[in-house]
Tab-separated table of C-alpha atoms and ligand atoms in Angstrom:
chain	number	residue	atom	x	y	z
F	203	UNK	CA	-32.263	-7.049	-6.630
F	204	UNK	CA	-29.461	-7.868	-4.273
F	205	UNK	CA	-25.776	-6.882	-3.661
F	206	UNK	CA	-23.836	-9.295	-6.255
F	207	UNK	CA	-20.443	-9.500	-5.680
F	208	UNK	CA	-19.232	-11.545	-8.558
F	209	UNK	CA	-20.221	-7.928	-10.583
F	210	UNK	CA	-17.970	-5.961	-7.983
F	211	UNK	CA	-14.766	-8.433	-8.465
F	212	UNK	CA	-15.291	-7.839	-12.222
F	213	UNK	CA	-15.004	-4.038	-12.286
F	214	UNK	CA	-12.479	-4.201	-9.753
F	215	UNK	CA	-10.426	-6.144	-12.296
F	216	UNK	CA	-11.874	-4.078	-15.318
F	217	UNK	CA	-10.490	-0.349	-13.728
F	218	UNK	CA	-7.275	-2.062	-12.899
F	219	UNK	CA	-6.863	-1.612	-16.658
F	220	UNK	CA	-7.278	1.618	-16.730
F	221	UNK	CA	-3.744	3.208	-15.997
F	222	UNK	CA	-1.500	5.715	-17.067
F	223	UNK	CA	1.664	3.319	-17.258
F	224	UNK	CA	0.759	0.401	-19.505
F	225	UNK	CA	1.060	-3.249	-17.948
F	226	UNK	CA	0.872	-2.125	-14.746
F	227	UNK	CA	-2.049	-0.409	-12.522
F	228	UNK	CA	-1.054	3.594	-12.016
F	229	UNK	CA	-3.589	6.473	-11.741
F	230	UNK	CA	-2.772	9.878	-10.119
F	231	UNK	CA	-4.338	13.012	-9.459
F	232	UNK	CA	-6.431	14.438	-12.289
F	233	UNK	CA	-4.413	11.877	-14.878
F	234	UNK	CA	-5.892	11.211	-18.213
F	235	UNK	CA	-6.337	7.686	-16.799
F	236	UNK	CA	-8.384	9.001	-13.680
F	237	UNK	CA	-10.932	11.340	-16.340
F	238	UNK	CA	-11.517	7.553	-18.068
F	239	UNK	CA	-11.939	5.816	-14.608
F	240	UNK	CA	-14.091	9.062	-13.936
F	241	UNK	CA	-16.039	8.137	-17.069
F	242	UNK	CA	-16.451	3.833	-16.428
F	243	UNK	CA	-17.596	4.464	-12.628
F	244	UNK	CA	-20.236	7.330	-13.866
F	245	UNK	CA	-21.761	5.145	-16.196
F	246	UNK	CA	-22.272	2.379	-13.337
F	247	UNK	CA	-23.380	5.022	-11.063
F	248	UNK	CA	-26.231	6.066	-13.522
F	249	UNK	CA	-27.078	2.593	-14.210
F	250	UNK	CA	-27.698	2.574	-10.505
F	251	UNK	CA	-30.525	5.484	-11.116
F	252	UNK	CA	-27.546	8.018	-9.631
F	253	UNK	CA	-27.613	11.521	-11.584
F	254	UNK	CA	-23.475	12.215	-11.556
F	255	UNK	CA	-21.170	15.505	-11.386
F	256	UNK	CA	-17.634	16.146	-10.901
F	257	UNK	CA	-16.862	18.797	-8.156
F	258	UNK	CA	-13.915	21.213	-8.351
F	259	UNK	CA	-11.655	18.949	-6.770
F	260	UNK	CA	-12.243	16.279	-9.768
F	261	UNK	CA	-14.203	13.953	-7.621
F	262	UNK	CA	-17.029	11.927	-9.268
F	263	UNK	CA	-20.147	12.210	-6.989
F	264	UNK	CA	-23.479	10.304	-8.109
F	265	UNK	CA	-26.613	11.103	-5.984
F	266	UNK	CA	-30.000	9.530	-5.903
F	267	UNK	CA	-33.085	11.093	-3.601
F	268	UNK	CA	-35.004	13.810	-3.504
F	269	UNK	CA	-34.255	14.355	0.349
F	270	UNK	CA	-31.671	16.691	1.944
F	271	UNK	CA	-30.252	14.662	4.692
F	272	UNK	CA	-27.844	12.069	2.614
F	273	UNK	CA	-25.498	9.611	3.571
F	274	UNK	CA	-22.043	9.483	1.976
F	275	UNK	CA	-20.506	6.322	1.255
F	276	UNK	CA	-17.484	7.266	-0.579
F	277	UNK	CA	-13.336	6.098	-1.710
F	278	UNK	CA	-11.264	6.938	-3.739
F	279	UNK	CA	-10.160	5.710	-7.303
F	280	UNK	CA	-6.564	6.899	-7.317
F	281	UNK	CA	-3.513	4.762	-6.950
F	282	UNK	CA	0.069	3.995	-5.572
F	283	UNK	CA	2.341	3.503	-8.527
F	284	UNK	CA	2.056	-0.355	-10.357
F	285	UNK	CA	-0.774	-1.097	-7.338
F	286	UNK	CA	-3.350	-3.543	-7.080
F	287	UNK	CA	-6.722	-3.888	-7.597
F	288	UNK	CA	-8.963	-2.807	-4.434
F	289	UNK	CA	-7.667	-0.429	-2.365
F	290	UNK	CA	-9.906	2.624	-2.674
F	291	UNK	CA	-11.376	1.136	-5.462
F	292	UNK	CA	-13.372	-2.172	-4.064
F	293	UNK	CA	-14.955	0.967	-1.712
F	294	UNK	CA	-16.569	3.196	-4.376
F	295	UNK	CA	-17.228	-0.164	-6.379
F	296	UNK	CA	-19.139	-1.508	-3.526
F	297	UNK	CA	-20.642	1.692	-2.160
F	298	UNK	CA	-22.678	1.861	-5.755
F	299	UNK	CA	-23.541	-1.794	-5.197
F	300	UNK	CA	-25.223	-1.096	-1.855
F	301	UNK	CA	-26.978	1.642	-3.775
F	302	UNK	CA	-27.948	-0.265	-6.626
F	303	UNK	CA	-29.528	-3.042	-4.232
F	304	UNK	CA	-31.696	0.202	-2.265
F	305	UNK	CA	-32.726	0.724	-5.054
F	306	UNK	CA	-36.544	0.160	-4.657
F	307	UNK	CA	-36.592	0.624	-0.814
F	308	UNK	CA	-38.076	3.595	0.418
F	309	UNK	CA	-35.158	5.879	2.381
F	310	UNK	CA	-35.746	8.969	4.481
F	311	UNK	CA	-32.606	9.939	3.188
F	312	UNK	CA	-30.399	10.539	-0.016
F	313	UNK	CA	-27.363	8.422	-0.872
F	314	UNK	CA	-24.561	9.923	-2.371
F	315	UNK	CA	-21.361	7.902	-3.259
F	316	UNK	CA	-18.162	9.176	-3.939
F	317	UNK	CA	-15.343	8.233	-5.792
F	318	UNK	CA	-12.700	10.622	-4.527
F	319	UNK	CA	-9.967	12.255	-7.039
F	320	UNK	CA	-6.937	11.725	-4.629
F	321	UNK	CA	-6.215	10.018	-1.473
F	322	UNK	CA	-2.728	8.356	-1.881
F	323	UNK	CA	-0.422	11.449	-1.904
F	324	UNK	CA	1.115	10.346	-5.005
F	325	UNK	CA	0.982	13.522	-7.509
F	326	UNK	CA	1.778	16.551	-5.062
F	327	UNK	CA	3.037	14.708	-2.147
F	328	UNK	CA	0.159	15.807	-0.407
F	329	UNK	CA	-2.512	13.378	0.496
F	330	UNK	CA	-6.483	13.292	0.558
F	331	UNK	CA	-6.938	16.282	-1.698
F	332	UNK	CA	-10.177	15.035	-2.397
F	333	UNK	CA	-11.589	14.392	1.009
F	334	UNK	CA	-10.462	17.130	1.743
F	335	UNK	CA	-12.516	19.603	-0.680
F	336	UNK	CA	-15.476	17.808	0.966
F	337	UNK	CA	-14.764	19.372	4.278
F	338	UNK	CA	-13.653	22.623	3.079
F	339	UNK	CA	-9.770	22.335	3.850
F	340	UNK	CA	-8.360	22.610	0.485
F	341	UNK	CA	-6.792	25.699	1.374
F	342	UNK	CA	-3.760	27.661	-0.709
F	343	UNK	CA	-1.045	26.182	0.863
F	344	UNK	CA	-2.789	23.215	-0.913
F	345	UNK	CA	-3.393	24.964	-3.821
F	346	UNK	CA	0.110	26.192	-4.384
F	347	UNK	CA	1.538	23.126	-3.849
F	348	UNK	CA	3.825	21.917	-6.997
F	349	UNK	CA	4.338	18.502	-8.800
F	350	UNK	CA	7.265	17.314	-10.333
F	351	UNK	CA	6.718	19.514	-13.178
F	352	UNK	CA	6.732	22.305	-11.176
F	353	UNK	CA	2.522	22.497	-12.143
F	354	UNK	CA	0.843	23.868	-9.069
F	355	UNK	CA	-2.758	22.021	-7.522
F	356	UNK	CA	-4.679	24.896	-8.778
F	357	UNK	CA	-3.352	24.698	-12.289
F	358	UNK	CA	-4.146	21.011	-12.504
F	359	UNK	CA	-7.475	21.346	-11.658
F	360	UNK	CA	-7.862	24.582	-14.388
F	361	UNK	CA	-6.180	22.234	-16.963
F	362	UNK	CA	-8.648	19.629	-15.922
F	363	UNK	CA	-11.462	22.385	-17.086
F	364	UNK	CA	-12.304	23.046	-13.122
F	365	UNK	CA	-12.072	26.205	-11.149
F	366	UNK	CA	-11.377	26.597	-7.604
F	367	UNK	CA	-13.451	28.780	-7.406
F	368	UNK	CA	-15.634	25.895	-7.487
F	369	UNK	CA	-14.538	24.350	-4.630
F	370	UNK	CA	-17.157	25.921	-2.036
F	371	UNK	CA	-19.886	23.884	-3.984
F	372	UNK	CA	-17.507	20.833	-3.541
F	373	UNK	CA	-18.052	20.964	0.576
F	374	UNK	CA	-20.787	18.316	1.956
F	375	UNK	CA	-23.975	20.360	2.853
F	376	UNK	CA	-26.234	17.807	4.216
F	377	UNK	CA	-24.346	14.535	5.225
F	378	UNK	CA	-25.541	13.073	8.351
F	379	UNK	CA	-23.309	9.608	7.811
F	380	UNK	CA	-20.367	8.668	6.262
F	381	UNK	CA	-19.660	4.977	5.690
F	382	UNK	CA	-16.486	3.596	3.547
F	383	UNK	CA	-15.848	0.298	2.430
F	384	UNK	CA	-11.647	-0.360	2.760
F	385	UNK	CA	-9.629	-3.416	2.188
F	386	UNK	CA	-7.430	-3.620	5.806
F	387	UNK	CA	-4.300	-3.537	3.952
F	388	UNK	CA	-2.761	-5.459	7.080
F	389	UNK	CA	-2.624	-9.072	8.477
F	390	UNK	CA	-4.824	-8.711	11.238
F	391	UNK	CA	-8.323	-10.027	10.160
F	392	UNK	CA	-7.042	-13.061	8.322
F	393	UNK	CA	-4.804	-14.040	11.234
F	394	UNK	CA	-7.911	-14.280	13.262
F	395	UNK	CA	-10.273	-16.024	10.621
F	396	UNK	CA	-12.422	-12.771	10.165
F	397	UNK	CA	-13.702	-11.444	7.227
F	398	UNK	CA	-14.875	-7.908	8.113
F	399	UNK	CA	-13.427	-5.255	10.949
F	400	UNK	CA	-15.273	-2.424	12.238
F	401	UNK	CA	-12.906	0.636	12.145
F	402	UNK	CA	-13.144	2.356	15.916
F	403	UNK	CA	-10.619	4.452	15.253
F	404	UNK	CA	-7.561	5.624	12.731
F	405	UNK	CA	-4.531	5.428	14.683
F	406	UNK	CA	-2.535	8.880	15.038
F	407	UNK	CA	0.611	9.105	14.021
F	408	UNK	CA	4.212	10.913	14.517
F	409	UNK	CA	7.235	10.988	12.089
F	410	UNK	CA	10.403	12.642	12.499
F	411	UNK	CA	13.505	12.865	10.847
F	412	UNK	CA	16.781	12.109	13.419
F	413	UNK	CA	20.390	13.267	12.422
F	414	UNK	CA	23.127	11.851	14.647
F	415	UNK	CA	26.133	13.750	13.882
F	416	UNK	CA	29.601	12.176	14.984
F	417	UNK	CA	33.160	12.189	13.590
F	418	UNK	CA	33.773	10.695	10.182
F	419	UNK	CA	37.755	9.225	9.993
F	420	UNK	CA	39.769	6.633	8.925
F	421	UNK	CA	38.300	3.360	10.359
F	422	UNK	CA	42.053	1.731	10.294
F	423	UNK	CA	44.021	4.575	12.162
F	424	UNK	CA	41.612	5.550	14.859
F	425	UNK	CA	41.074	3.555	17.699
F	426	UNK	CA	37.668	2.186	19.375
F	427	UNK	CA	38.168	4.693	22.358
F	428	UNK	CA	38.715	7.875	20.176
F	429	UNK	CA	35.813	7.526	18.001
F	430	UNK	CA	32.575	9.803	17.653
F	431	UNK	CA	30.610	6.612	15.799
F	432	UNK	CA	27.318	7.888	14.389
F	433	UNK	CA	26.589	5.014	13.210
F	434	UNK	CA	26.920	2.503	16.342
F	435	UNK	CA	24.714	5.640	18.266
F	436	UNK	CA	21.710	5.138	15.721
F	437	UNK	CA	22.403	1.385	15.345
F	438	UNK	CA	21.967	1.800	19.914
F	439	UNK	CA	18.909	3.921	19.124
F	440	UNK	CA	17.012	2.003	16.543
F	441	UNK	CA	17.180	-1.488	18.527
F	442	UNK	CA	16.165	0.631	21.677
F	443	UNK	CA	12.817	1.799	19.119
F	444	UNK	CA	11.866	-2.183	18.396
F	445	UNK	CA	12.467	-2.991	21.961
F	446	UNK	CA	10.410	0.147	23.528
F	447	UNK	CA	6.960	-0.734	20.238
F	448	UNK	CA	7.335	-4.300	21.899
F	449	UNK	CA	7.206	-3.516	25.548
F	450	UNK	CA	3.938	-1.214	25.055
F	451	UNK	CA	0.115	-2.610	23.556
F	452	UNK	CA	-0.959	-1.039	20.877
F	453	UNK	CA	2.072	1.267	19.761
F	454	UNK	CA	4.115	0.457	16.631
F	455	UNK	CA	7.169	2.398	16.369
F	456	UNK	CA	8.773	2.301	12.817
F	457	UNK	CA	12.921	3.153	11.640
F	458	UNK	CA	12.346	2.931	7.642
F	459	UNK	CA	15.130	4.562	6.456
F	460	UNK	CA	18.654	5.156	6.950
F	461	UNK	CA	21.421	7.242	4.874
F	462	UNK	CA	24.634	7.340	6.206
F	463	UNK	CA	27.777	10.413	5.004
F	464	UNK	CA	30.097	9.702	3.805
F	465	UNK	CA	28.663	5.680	3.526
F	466	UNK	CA	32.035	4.071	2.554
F	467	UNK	CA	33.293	0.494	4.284
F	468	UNK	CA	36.270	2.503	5.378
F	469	UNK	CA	35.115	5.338	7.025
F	470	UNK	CA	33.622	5.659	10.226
F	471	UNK	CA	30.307	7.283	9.636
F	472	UNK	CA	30.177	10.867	10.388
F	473	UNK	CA	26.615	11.185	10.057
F	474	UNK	CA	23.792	9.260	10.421
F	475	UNK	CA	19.767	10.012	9.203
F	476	UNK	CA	17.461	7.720	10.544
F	477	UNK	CA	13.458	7.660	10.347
F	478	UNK	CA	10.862	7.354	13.148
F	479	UNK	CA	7.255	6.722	12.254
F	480	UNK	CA	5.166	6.201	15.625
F	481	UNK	CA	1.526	5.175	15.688
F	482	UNK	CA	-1.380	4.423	17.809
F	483	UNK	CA	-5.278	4.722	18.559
F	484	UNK	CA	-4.399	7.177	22.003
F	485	UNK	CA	-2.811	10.134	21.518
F	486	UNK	CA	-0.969	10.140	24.495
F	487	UNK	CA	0.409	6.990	24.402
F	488	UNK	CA	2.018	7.736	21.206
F	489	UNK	CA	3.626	11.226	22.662
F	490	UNK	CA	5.162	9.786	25.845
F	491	UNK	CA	6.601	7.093	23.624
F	492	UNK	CA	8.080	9.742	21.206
F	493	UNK	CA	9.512	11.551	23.878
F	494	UNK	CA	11.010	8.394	25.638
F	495	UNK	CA	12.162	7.792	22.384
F	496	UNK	CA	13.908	11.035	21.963
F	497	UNK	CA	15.422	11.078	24.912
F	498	UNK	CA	17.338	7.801	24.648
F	499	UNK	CA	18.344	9.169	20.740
F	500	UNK	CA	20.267	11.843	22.970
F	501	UNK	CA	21.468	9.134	25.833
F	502	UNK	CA	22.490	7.113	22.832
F	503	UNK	CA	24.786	9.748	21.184
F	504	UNK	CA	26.189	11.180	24.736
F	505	UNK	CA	28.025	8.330	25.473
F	506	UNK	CA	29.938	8.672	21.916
F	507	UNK	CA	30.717	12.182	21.673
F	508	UNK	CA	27.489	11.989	18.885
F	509	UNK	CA	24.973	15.239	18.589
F	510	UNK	CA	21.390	14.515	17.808
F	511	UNK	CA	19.032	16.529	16.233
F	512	UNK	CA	15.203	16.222	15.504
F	513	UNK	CA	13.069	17.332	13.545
F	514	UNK	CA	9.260	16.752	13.210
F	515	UNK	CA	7.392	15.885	9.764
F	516	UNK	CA	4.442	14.475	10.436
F	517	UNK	CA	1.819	15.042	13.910
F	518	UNK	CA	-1.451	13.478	13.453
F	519	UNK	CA	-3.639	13.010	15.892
F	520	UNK	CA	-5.880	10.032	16.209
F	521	UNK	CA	-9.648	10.422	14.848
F	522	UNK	CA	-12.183	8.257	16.712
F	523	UNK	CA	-15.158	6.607	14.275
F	524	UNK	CA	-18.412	8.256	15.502
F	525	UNK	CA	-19.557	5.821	18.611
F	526	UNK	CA	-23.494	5.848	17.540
F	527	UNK	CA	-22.744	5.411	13.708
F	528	UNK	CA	-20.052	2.336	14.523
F	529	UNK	CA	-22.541	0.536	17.273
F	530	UNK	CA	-24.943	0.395	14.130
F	531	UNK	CA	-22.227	-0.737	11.541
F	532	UNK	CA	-21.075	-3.653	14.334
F	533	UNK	CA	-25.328	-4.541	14.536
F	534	UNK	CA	-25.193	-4.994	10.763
F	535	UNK	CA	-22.170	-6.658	10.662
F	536	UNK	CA	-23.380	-9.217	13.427
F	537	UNK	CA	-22.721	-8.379	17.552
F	538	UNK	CA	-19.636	-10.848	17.850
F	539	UNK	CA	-18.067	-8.640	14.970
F	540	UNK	CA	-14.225	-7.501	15.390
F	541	UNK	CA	-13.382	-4.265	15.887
F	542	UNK	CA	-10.116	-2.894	15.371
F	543	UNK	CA	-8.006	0.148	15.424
F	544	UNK	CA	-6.614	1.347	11.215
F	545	UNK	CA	-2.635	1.502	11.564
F	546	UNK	CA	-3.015	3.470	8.302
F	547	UNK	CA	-4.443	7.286	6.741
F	548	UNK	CA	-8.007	6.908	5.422
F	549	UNK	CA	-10.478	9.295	3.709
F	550	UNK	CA	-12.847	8.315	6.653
F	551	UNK	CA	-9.738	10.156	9.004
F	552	UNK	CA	-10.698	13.804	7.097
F	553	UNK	CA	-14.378	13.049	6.966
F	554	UNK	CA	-15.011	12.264	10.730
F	555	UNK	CA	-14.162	15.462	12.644
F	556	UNK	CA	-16.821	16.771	10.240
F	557	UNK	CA	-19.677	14.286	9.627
F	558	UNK	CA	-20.705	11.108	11.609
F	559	UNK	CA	-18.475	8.571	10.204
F	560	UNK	CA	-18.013	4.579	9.890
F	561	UNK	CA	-15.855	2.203	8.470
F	562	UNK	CA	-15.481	-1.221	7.377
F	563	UNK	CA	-12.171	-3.193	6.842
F	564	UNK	CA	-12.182	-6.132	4.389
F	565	UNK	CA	-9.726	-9.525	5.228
F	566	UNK	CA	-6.391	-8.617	2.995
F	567	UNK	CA	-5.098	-11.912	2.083
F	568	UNK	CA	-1.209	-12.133	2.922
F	569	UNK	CA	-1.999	-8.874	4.354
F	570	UNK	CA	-0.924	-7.292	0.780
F	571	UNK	CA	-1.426	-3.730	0.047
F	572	UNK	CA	0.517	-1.218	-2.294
F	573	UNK	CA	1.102	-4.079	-4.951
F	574	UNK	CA	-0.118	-5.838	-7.664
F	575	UNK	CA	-0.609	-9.150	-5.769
F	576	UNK	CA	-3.823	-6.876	-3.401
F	577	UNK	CA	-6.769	-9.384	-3.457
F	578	UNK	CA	-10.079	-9.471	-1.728
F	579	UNK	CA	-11.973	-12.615	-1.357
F	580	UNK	CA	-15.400	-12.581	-3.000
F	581	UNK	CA	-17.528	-14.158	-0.045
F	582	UNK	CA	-15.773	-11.418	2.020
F	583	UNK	CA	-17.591	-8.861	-0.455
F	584	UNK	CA	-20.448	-10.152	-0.360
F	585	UNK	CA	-20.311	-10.375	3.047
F	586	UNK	CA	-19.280	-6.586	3.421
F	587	UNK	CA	-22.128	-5.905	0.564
F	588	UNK	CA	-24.597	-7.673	2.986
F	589	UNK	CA	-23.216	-5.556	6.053
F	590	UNK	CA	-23.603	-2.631	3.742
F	591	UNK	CA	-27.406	-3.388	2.591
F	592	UNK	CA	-28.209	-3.774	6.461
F	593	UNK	CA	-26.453	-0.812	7.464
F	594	UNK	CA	-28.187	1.190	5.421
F	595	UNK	CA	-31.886	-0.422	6.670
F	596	UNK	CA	-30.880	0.039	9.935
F	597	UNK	CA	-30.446	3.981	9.634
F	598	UNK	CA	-33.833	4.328	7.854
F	599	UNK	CA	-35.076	2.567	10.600
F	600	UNK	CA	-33.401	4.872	12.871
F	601	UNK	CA	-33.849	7.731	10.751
F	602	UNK	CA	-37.896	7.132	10.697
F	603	UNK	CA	-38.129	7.058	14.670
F	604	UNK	CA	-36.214	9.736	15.221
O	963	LIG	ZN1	-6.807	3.380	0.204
């Protein structure tokens, strides 16, 4: 039997009904609409001769093979609020249609897919809770972590009937490869014709929150010269960001928000809070940009009597695709394939310090992500299916000479 595609657009579209906010597409963390995606995806897992569990964490894992060494092809089945169709999902939906067409080929390994519990942060504020029980990181910090409600990680998987106590059992014992399907979520592929990327790496990335404090006064009485603008300092500062991203390959620096105190049309700003999200595939291209970046946020305020202060929220460092693993994903795909660096957080960024990991990026048309318009083209499945079936020959191959 081969790969069909037309069967993984139509359960695509069938879990897209399967939400916790009616006419829209919403499932989060350990939500009664995640324990009836839970229930749809382990049916077609067993239909695809898997035997299925649910680890501590709540992610649905279906195994076939009697062998220890297993590859993992795993996503994950939560969403953004009102998203779209694929993103996570079109990876566990495909990784069990790769299976299903193994089926009756002989493998010197196991193949376990994975539909994780929780990737997009959503819930807790916390991302990749379930890729991260697979590498053993889930620790109490995690666990004590509180949603809106004030209900803790730990209690939500206890009201889920799960223990952590569980979660040891949860951790991957035998992986030797990880491979996850992923819709790019960007514009890249289809501005270049392509209909599969090869993931080298997930970019690393820095966010911090700036606070330019000035003088707030009456913006009729006090003239140009006497002013401590916070405002015009940040407004110097972002422009100086775009203009620094531009001048260097491969860097995108980011200002996505701005609140302003006391934010009338009247009154000069007294204080400004501004944003900075910084990514890129080498690590120390993205710090020397931060710091350069820094730096003028001080030159910019100096000038105006302004005060800056920083503060960092986010420092992730970029996580390479295993070299070996990727050379044999870019064979399947075909050798003129394009590789390319994810701008964004994947499961595959937990997984790969741990286990040997790959990934595939499928063309997002319009580059949509994070909405109900996300498509996926269905020869660009199949395609990825057909990458995916080869793949997986070539490491039996590999696996039965070495
Ligand atoms: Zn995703």
């Amino acid at each position: 039997m081969s790969a069909d595609a037309q069967r993984v657009m139509e359960r695509c579209s069938a879990l897209a009904s399967v939400t916790d906010v009616a006419g829209e597409t919403t499932r989060t963390f350990l939500s009664p609409a995640m324990a009836r995606a839970n229930a749809v995806v382990g049916e077609w897992m067993q239909a695809a001769g898997m035997s299925i569990r649910m680890d501590a964490a709540g992610n649905l894992r279906g195994h076939r093979g009697e062998a220890a060494k297993t590859l993992v092809m795993a996503s994950h089945l939560d969403t953004v609020p009102n998203a779209g169709a694929y993103d996570g999902i079109l990876g566990v939906v495909m990784a069990i249609e790769v299976a299903e067409a193994m089926r009756e080929t002989a493998l010197p390994f196991s193949i376990e897919v994975i539909g994780f519990s929780e990737e997009e942060g959503v819930r807790f504020g916390v991302p990749f809770i379930g890729s991260r029980a697979l590498v053993g990181t889930c620790d109490d910090v995690l666990l004590a972590t509180k949603d809106a409600d004030g209900v803790t990680v730990r209690e939500a998987i206890a009201a889920y009937g799960l223990s952590c106590d569980a979660l040891p059992e949860a951790m991957l014992q035998d992986a030797f490869a990880y491979l996850e399907f992923h819709i790019e979520q960007g514009p890249v592929l289809e501005a270049e014709g392509c209909a599969l990327g090869v993931v080298e790496a997930i970019a690393g990335q820095s966010r911090y929150v700036l606070t330019f404090t000035g003088k707030a006064n009456h913006a009729g009485t006090t003239p140009m010269k006497l002013r401590q603008d916070a405002m015009s300092a940040a407004a110097e500062w972002i422009v100086a960001a775009e203009a620094l991203a531009q001048e260097k390959g491969g860097l995108v620096a980011t200002v996505g928000s701005v609140s302003t105190i006391p934010g009338a049309g009247n009154v000069i700003a007294g204080e400004v809070r501004v944003t900075l999200d910084v990514r890129s595939a080498k690590d120390k291209v993205r710090r020397e940009a931060v710091s350069a970046l820094l730096a003028k946020a001080e030159a910019c305020g100096l000038g105006r009597g302004v005060r800056v202060e920083t503060k960092l929220r986010m420092d992730q460092t970029a996580v390479a695709m295993d070299a070996s693993l990727t050379a044999t994903l870019t064979k399947a795909v075909g050798d003129d394939a394009r590789r390319m660096i994810s701008g964004a957080g994947h499961d595959a960024m937990i997984v790969a310090p741990h286990i040997p990991s790959a990934m595939l990026f499928l063309r997002s048309p319009g580059g949509l992500s994070h909405h109900p318009d996300e498509s996926v083209l269905m020869d660009d499945v199949q395609a990825g299916l057909d990458a995916g079936v080869r793949f997986v020959e070539l490491l039996a191959v590999k696996e039965n000479n070495a």
